Tab-separated table of C-alpha atoms in Angstrom:
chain	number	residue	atom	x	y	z
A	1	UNK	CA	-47.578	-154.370	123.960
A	2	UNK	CA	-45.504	-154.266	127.297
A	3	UNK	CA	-46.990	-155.611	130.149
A	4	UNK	CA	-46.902	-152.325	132.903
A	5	UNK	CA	-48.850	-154.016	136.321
A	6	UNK	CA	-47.521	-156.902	138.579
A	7	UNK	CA	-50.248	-158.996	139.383
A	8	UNK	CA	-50.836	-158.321	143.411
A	9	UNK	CA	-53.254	-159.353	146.039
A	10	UNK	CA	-57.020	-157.864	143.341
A	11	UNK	CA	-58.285	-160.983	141.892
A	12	UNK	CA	-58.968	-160.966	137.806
A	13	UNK	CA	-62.917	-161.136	137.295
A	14	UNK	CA	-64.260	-164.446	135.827
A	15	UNK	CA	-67.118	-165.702	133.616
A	16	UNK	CA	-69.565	-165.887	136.291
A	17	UNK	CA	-68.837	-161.899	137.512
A	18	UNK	CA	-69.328	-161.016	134.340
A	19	UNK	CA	-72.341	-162.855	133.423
A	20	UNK	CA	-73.767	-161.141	136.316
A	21	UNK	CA	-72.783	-158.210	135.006
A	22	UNK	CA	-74.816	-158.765	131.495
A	23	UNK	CA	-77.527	-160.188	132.783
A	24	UNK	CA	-79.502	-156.765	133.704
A	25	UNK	CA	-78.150	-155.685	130.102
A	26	UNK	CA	-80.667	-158.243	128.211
A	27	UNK	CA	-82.296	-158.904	126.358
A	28	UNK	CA	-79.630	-160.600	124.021
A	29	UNK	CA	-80.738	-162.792	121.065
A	30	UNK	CA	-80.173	-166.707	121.799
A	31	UNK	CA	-76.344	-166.886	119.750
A	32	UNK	CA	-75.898	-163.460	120.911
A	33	UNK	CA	-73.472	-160.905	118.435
A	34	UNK	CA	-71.770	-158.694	119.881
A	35	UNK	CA	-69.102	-155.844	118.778
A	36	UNK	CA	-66.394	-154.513	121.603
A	37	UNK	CA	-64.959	-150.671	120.959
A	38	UNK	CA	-61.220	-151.697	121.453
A	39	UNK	CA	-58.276	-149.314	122.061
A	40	UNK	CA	-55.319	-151.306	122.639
A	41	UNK	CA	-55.703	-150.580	126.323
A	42	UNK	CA	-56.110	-152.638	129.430
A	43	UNK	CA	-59.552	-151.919	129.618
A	44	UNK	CA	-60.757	-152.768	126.262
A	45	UNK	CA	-59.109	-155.529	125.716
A	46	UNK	CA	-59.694	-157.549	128.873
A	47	UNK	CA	-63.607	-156.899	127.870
A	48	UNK	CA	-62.902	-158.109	124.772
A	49	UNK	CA	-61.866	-161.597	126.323
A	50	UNK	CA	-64.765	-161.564	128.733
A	51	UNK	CA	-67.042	-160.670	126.312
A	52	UNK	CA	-65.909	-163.259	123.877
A	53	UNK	CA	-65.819	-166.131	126.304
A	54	UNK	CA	-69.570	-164.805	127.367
A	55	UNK	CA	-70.928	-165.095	123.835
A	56	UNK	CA	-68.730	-168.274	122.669
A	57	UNK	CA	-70.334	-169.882	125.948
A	58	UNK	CA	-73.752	-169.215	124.096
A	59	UNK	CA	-73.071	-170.068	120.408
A	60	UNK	CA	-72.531	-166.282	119.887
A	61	UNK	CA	-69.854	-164.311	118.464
A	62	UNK	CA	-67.613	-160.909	119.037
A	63	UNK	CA	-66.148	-158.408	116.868
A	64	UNK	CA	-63.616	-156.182	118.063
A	65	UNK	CA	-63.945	-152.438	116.751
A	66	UNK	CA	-60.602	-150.233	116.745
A	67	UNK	CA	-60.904	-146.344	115.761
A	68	UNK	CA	-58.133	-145.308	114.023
A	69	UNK	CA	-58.623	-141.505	114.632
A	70	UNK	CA	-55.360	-140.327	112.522
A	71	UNK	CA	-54.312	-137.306	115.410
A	72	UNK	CA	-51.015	-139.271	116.096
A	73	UNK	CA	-48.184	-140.588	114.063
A	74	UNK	CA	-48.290	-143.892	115.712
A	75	UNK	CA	-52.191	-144.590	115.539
A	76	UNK	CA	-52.203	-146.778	112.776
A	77	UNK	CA	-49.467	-149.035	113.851
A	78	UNK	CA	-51.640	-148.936	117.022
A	79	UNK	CA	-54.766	-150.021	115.675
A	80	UNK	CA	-52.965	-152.578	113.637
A	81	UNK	CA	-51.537	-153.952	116.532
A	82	UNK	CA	-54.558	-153.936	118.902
A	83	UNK	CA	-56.373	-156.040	115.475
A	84	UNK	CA	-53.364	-158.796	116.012
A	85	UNK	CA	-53.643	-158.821	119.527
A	86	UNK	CA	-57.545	-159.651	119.276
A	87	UNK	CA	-57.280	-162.310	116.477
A	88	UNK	CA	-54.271	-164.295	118.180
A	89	UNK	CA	-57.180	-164.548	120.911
A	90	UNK	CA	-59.769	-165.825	118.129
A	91	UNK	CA	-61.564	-162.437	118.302
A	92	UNK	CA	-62.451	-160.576	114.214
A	93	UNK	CA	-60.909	-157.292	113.894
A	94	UNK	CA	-62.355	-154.416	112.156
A	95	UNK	CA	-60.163	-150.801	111.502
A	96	UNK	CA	-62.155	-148.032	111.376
A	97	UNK	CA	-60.169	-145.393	109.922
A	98	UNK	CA	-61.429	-141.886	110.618
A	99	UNK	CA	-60.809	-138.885	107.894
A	100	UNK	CA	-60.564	-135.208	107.626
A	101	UNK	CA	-60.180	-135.252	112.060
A	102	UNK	CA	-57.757	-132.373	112.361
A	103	UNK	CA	-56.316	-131.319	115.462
A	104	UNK	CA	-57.197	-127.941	116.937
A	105	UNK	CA	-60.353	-126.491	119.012
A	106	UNK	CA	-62.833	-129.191	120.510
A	107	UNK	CA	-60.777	-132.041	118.408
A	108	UNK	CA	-61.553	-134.223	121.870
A	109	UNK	CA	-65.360	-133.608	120.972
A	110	UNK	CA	-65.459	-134.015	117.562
A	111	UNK	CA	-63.411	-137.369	117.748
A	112	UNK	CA	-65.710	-138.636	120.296
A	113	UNK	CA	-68.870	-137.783	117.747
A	114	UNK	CA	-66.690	-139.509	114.969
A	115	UNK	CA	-65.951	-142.560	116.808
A	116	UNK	CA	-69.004	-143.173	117.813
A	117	UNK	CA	-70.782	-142.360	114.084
A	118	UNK	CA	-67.983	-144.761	112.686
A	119	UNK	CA	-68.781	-147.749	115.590
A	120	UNK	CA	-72.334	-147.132	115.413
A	121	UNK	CA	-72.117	-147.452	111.339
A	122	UNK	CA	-69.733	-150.809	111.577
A	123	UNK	CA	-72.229	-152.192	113.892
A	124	UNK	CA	-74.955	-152.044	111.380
A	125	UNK	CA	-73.090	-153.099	108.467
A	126	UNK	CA	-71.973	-156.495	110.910
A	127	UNK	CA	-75.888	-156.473	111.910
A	128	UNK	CA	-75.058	-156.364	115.608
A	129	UNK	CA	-76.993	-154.217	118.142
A	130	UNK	CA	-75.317	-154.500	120.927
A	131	UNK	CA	-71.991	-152.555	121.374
A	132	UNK	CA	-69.871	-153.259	124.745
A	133	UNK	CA	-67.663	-150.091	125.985
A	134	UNK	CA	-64.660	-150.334	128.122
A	135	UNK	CA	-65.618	-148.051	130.890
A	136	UNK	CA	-64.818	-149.002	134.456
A	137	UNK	CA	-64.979	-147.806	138.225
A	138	UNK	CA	-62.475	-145.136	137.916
A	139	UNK	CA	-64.351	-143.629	134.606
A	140	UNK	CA	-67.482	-143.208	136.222
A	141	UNK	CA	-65.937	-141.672	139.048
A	142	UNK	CA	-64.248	-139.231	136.584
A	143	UNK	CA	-66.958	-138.120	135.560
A	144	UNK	CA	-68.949	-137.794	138.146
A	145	UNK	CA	-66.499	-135.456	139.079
A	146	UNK	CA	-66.937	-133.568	135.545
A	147	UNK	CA	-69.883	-133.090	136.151
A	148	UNK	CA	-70.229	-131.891	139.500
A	149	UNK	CA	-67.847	-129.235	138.273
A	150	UNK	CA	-70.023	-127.985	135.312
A	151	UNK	CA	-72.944	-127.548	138.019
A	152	UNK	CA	-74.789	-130.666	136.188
A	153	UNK	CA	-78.515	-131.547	137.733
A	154	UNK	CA	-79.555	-134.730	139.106
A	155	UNK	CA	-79.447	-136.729	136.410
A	156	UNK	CA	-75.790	-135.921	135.471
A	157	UNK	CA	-74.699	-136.914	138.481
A	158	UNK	CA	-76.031	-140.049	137.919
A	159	UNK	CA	-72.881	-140.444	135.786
A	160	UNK	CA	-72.816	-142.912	133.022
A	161	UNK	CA	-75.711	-145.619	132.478
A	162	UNK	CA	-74.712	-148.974	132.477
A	163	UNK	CA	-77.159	-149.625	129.621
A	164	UNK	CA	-78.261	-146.786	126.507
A	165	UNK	CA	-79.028	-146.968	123.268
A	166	UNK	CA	-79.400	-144.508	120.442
A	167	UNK	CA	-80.324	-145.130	116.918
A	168	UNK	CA	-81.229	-148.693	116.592
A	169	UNK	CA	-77.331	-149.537	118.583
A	170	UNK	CA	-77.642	-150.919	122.754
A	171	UNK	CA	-74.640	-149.437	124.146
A	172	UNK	CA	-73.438	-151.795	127.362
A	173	UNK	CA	-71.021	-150.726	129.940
A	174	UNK	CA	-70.922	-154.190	131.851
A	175	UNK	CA	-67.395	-152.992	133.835
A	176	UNK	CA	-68.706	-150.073	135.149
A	177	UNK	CA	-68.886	-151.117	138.832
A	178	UNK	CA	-64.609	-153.048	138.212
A	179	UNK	CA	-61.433	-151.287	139.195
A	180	UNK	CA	-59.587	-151.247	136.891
A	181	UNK	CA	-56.968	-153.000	138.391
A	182	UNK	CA	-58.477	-156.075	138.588
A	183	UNK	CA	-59.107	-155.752	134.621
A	184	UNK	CA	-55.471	-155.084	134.205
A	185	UNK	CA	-55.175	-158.348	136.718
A	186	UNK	CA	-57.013	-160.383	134.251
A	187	UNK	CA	-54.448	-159.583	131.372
A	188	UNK	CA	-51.669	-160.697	133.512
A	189	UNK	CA	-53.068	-163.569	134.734
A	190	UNK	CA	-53.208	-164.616	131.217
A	191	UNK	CA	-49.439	-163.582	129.899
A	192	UNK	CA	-50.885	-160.770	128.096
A	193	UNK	CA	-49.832	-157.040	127.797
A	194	UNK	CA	-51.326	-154.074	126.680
A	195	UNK	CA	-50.413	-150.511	125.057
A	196	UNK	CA	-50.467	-147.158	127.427
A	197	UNK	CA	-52.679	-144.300	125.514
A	198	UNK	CA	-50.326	-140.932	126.080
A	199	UNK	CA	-53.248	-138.742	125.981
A	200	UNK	CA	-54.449	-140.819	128.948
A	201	UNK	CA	-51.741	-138.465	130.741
A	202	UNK	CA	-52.131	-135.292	129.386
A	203	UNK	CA	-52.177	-132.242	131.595
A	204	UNK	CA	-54.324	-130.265	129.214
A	205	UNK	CA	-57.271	-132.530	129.328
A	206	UNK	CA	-60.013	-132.027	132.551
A	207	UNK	CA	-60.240	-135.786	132.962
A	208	UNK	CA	-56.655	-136.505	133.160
A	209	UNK	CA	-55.971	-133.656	135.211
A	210	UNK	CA	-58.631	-135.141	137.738
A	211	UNK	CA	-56.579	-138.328	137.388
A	212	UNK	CA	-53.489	-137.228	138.622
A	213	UNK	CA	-54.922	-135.350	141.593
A	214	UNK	CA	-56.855	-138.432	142.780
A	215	UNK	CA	-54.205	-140.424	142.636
A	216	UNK	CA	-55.829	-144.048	142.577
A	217	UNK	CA	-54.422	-145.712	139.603
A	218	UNK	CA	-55.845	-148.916	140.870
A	219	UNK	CA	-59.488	-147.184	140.885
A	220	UNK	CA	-60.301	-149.050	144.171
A	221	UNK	CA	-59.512	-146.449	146.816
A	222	UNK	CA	-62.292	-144.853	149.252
A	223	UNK	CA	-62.917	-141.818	147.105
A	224	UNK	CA	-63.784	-143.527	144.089
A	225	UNK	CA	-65.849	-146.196	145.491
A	226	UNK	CA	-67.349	-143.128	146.557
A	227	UNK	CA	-67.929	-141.485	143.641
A	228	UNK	CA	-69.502	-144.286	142.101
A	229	UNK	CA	-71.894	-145.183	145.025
A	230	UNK	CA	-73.114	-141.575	144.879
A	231	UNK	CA	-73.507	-142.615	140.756
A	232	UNK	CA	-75.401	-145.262	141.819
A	233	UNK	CA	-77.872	-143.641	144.320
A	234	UNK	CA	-78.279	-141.113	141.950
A	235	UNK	CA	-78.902	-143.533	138.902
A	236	UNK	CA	-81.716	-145.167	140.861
A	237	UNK	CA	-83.601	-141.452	141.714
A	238	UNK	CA	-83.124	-141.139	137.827
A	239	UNK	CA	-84.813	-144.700	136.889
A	240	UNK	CA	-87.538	-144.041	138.765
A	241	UNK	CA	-88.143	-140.333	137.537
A	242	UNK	CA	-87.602	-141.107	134.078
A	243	UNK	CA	-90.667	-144.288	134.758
A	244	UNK	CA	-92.561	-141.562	136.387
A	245	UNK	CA	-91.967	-139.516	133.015
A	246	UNK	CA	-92.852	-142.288	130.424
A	247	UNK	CA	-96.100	-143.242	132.717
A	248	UNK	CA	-96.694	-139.838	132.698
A	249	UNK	CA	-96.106	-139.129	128.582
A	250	UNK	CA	-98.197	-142.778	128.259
A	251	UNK	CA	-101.451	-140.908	129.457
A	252	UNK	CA	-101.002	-137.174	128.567
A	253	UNK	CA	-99.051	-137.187	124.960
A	254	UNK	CA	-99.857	-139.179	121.751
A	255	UNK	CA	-97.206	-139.629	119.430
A	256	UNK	CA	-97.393	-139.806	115.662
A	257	UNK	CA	-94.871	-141.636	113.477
A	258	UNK	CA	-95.015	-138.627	111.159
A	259	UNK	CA	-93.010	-136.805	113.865
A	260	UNK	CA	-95.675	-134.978	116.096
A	261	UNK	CA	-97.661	-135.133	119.230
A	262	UNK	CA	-100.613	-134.374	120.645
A	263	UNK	CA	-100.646	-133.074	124.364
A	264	UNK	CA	-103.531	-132.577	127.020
A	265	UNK	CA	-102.802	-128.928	127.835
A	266	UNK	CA	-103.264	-129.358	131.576
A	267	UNK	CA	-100.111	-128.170	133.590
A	268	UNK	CA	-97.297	-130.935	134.057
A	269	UNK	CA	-94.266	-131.636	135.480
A	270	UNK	CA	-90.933	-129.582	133.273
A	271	UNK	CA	-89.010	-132.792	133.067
A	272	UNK	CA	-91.845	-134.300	131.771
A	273	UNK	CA	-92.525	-131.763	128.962
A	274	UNK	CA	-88.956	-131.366	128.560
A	275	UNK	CA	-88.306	-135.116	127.380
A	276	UNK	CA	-91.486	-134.493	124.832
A	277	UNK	CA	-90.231	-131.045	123.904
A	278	UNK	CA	-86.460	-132.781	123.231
A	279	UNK	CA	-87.914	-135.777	121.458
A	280	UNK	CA	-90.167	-133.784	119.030
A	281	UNK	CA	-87.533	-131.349	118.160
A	282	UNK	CA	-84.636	-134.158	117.691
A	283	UNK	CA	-82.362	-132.173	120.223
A	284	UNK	CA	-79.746	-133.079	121.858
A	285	UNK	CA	-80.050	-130.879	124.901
A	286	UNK	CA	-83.348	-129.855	127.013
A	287	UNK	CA	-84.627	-126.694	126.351
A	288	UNK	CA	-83.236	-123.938	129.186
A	289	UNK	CA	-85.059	-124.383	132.571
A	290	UNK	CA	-86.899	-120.775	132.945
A	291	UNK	CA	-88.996	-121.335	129.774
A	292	UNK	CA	-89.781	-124.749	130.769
A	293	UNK	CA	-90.528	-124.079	134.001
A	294	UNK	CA	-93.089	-121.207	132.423
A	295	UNK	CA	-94.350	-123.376	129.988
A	296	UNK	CA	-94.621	-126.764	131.781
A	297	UNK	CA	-97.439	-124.437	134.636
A	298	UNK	CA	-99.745	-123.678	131.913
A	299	UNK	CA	-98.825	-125.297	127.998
A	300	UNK	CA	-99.866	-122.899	125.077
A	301	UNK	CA	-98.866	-121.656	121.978
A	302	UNK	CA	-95.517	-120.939	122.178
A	303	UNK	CA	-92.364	-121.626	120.309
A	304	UNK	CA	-89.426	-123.974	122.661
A	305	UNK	CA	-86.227	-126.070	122.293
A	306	UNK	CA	-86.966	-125.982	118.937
A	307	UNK	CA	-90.479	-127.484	118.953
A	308	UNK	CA	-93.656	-125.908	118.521
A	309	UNK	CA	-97.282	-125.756	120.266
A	310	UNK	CA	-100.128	-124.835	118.632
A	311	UNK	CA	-104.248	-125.249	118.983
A	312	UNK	CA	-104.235	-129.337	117.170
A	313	UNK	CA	-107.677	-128.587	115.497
A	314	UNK	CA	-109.237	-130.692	114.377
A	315	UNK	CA	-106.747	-133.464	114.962
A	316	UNK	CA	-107.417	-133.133	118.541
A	317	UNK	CA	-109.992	-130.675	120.084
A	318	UNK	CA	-109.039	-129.072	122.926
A	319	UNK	CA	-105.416	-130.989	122.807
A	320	UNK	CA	-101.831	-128.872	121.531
A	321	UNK	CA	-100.239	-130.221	118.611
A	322	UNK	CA	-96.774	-130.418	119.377
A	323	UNK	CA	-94.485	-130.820	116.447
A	324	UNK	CA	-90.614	-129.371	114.965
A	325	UNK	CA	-90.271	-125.693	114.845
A	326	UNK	CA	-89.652	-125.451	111.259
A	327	UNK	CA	-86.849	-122.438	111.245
A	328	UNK	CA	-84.958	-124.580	112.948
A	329	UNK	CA	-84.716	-127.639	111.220
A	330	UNK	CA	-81.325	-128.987	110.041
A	331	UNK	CA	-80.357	-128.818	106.144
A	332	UNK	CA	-80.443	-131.653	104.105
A	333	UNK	CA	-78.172	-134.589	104.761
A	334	UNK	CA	-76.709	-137.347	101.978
A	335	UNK	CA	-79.398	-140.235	101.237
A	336	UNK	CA	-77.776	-142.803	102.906
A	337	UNK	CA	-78.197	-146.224	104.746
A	338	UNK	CA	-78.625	-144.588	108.997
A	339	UNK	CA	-78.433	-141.591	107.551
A	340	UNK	CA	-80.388	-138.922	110.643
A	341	UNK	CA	-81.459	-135.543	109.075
A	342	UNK	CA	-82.509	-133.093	111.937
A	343	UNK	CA	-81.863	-135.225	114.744
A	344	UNK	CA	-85.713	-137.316	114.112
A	345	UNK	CA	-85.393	-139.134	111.040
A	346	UNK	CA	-83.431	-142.038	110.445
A	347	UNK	CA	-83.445	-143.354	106.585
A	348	UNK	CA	-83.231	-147.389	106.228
A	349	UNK	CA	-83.009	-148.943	102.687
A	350	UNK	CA	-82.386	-152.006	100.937
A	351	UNK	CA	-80.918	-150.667	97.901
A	352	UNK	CA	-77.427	-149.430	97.121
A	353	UNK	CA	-77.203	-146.069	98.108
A	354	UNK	CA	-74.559	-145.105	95.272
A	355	UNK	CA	-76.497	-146.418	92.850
A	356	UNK	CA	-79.427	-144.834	90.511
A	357	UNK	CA	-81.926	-143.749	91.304
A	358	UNK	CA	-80.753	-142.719	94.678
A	359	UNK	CA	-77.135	-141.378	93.463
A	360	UNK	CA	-77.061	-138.088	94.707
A	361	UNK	CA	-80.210	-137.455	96.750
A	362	UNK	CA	-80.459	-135.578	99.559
A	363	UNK	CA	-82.559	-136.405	102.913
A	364	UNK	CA	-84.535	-132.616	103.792
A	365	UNK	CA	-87.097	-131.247	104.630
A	366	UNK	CA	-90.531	-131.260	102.451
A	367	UNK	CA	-91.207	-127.614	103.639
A	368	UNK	CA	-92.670	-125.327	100.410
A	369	UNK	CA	-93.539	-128.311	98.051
A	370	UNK	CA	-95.711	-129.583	100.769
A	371	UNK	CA	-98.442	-126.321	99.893
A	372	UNK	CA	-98.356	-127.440	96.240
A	373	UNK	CA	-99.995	-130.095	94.739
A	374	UNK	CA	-98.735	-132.790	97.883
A	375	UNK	CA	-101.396	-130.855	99.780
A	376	UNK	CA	-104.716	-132.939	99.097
A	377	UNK	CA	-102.854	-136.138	99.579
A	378	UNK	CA	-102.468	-135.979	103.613
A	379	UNK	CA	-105.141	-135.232	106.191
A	380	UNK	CA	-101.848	-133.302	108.477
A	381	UNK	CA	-101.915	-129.732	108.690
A	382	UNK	CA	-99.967	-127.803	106.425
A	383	UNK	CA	-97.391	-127.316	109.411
A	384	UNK	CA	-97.010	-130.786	110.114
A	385	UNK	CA	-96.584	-131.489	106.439
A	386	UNK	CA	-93.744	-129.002	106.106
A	387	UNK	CA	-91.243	-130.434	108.926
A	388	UNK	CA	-91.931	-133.812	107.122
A	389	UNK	CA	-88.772	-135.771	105.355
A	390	UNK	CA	-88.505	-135.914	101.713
A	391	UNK	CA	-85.427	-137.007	98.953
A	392	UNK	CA	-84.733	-134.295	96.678
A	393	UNK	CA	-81.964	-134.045	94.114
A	394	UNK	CA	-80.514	-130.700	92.571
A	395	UNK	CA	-83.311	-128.830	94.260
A	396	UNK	CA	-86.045	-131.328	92.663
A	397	UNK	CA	-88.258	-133.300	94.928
A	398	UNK	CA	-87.762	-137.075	94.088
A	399	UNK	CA	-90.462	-138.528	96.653
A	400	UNK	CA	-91.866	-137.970	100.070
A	401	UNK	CA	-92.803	-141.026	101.093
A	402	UNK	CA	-94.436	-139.927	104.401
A	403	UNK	CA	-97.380	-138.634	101.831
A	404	UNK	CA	-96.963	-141.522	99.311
A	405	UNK	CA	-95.737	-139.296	96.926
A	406	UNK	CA	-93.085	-141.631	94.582
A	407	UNK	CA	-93.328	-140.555	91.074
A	408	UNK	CA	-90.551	-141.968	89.762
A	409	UNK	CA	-90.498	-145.164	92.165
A	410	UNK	CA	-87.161	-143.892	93.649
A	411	UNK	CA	-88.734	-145.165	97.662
A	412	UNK	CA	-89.136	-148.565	97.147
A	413	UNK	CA	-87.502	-150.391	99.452
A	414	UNK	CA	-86.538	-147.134	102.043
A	415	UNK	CA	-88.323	-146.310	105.555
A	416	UNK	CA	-88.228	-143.031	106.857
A	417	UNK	CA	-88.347	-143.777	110.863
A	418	UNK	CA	-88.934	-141.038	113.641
A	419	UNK	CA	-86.328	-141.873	115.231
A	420	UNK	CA	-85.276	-138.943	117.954
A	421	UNK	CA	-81.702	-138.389	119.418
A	422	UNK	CA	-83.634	-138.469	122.517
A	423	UNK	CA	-86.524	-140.412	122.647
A	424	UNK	CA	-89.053	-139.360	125.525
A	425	UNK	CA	-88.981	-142.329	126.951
A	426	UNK	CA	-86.240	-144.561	125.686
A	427	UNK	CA	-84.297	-147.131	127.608
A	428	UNK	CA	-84.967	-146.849	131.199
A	429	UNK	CA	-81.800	-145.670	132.968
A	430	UNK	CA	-79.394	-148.814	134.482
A	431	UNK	CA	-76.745	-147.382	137.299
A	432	UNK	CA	-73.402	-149.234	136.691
């Protein structure tokens, strides 16, 4: 890996920077485990070494993660020799070797979704919860930039949080506030070198387009220190609106772990319904502003983002039952370990997915076997029960646990967790 950067006048950060950096990141188990996305860039690999010498430092460990997406000839030799690089510095390599990416429309969005199922899914096959990414001053001011351009609200501009998580995995962006020349400072300081990503440079990409015209390789120059002030400032309104939200939520909505909600019809504010509207329908986006803004002034029956309202009965006089439009739900999914059908349930076992009695099962919905006999043996309304998860195989239901409905024993040992893309009120947002 050829070493491109003299080391100049930006000093390398240290242990103590970047404990500083973690420390609002917490909590972290006492022999913390960690896994770092690596590239084979700069970036990646100098967090790699800070990372490591963080969690060595308390009896902890790191494992290096490399995608191997498959788009270039060279990628594999790549990833193989990124996985060297990290274990001549006593850090575990793991490849993660994508298939069936093809090039072609929105390849840069699908291999972002696949890298991020594949880390995600080496993360909990290492048991590790916490997953450090590489992103640095001159990222977030990137994408600031993005999104100013695609008209993004408030929150977008708040750029990337220094802290998310999704799906049981912590996703940490402790460099968020470096240049990255001092990262590429620390390599040198060190006698190491690093590999240059081409597509890093490509004209036909937004980002690198926005690259060339700012013209700060360094990522320490007025205009990106800008950039990610403004992130900053506008990270902080979000914190506190999203606390406002959740506080909010805490005393209006009362969430089920079947996947529902109950809501005090009074009016509220549309961010506010919006997160519950998201999180009940497993979405990925908020439902379009006009309707919310209608809906969120005076909450009735009505049909939104994918979730439903309707009078809750007898569950809740008075209250709205708020629960997945079921038209919309996704089809059924393979019955997997982290396996999310429809964006809201997550399925967890102990037992070997490829093995009998779960070889071949599918994670769907319940829907029309939940107004047959399943009926008397839940208290839920019939369109609760409906949106519900269940394992089916060749078009026969196999068990739907939510109901305690196991016939043939094939749900011992799984959990069936509402577990949202989106919760409505997840992680509270940390500005880099």
């Amino acid at each position: 890996m050829p070493a491109a950067l003299a080391s100049g006048t930006r000093l390398p950060p240290d242990g103590a920077e970047f404990a500083a950096r973690m420390a609002p990141l917490g909590p972290f188990e006492p022999r913390p485990k960690l896994a770092v996305a690596v590239s084979g860039g700069a970036d990646s690999l100098a967090l790699a070494l800070l990372a490591a010498a963080w969690a060595h430092a308390r009896g902890g460990a790191v494992l290096g993660l490399i995608v191997d997406h498959g788009l270039r000839a060279a990628a594999a030799r790549e990833s193989a020799d990124a996985a060297n690089y990290l274990e001549t510095q006593g850090i575990p390599a793991r490849i993660l070797r994508l298939e069936h990416l093809a090039p072609g429309p929105g390849v840069a969005a699908r291999a972002r979704m696949a890298r991020y199922a594949a880390l995600a899914g080496a993360c909990r096959d290492a048991g590790i919860v916490h997953l450090l990414l590489g992103h640095h001053a001159a990222d977030q001011a990137e994408t600031v930039l993005l999104r100013a351009l695609s008209a993004s609200g408030p929150a977008g501009l708040a750029g990337m949080a220094a802290l998310s998580e999704a799906g049981g995995l912590r996703l940490l962006r402790p460099l968020l506030g470096l240049a990255p020349v001092r990262l590429r400072a620390l390599l040198v300081s060190r006698g190491l070198g690093w590999a240059e990503d081409p597509s890093n440079a490509d004209p036909r990409a937004t980002r690198a387009r926005l690259r060339h015209l700012r013209a700060d390789r360094a990522g320490d120059g007025p205009a990106t220190l800008a950039l990610c002030a403004a992130a900053r400032s506008a990270g902080a309104a979000r914190a506190a609106a999203e606390a406002e939200i959740a506080s909010l939520l805490a005393a209006r909505a009362e969430f089920r772990p079947e996947g529902f909600a109950l809501l005090d019809p009074a009016p509220l504010p549309p961010a506010a319904l919006g997160a519950l509207l998201r999180a009940i329908a497993g979405a990925a986006q908020m439902p379009a502003r006009a309707g919310l803004a209608v809906l969120a002034a005076a909450p009735r029956p009505a049909t939104l983002g994918g979730a439903r309202l309707m009078p809750a009965g007898r569950l809740g006089p008075g209250m709205l039952l708020v629960l997945r439009e079921a038209a919309r739900m996704a089809p059924p999914v393979p019955a997997r370990p982290g396996a999310l059908w429809d964006g809201r349930f997550r399925l967890t076992c102990g037992a070997d997915p490829g093995s009998e009695p779960l070889a071949g099962a599918q994670l769907g919905a319940l829907g029309a076997a939940a107004a047959g006999g399943l009926r008397g043996r839940s208290d839920l309304p019939a369109a609760v029960l409906e949106t519900l998860p269940a394992l089916w195989r060749d078009g026969t239901l196999l068990a739907a646990p939510a109901v305690a409905y196991d016939p043939g024993g094939v749900a011992a040992g799984l959990r069936l967790l509402f577990a949202p893309r989106h919760p409505a009120a997840g992680a509270p947002f940390v500005a880099g």
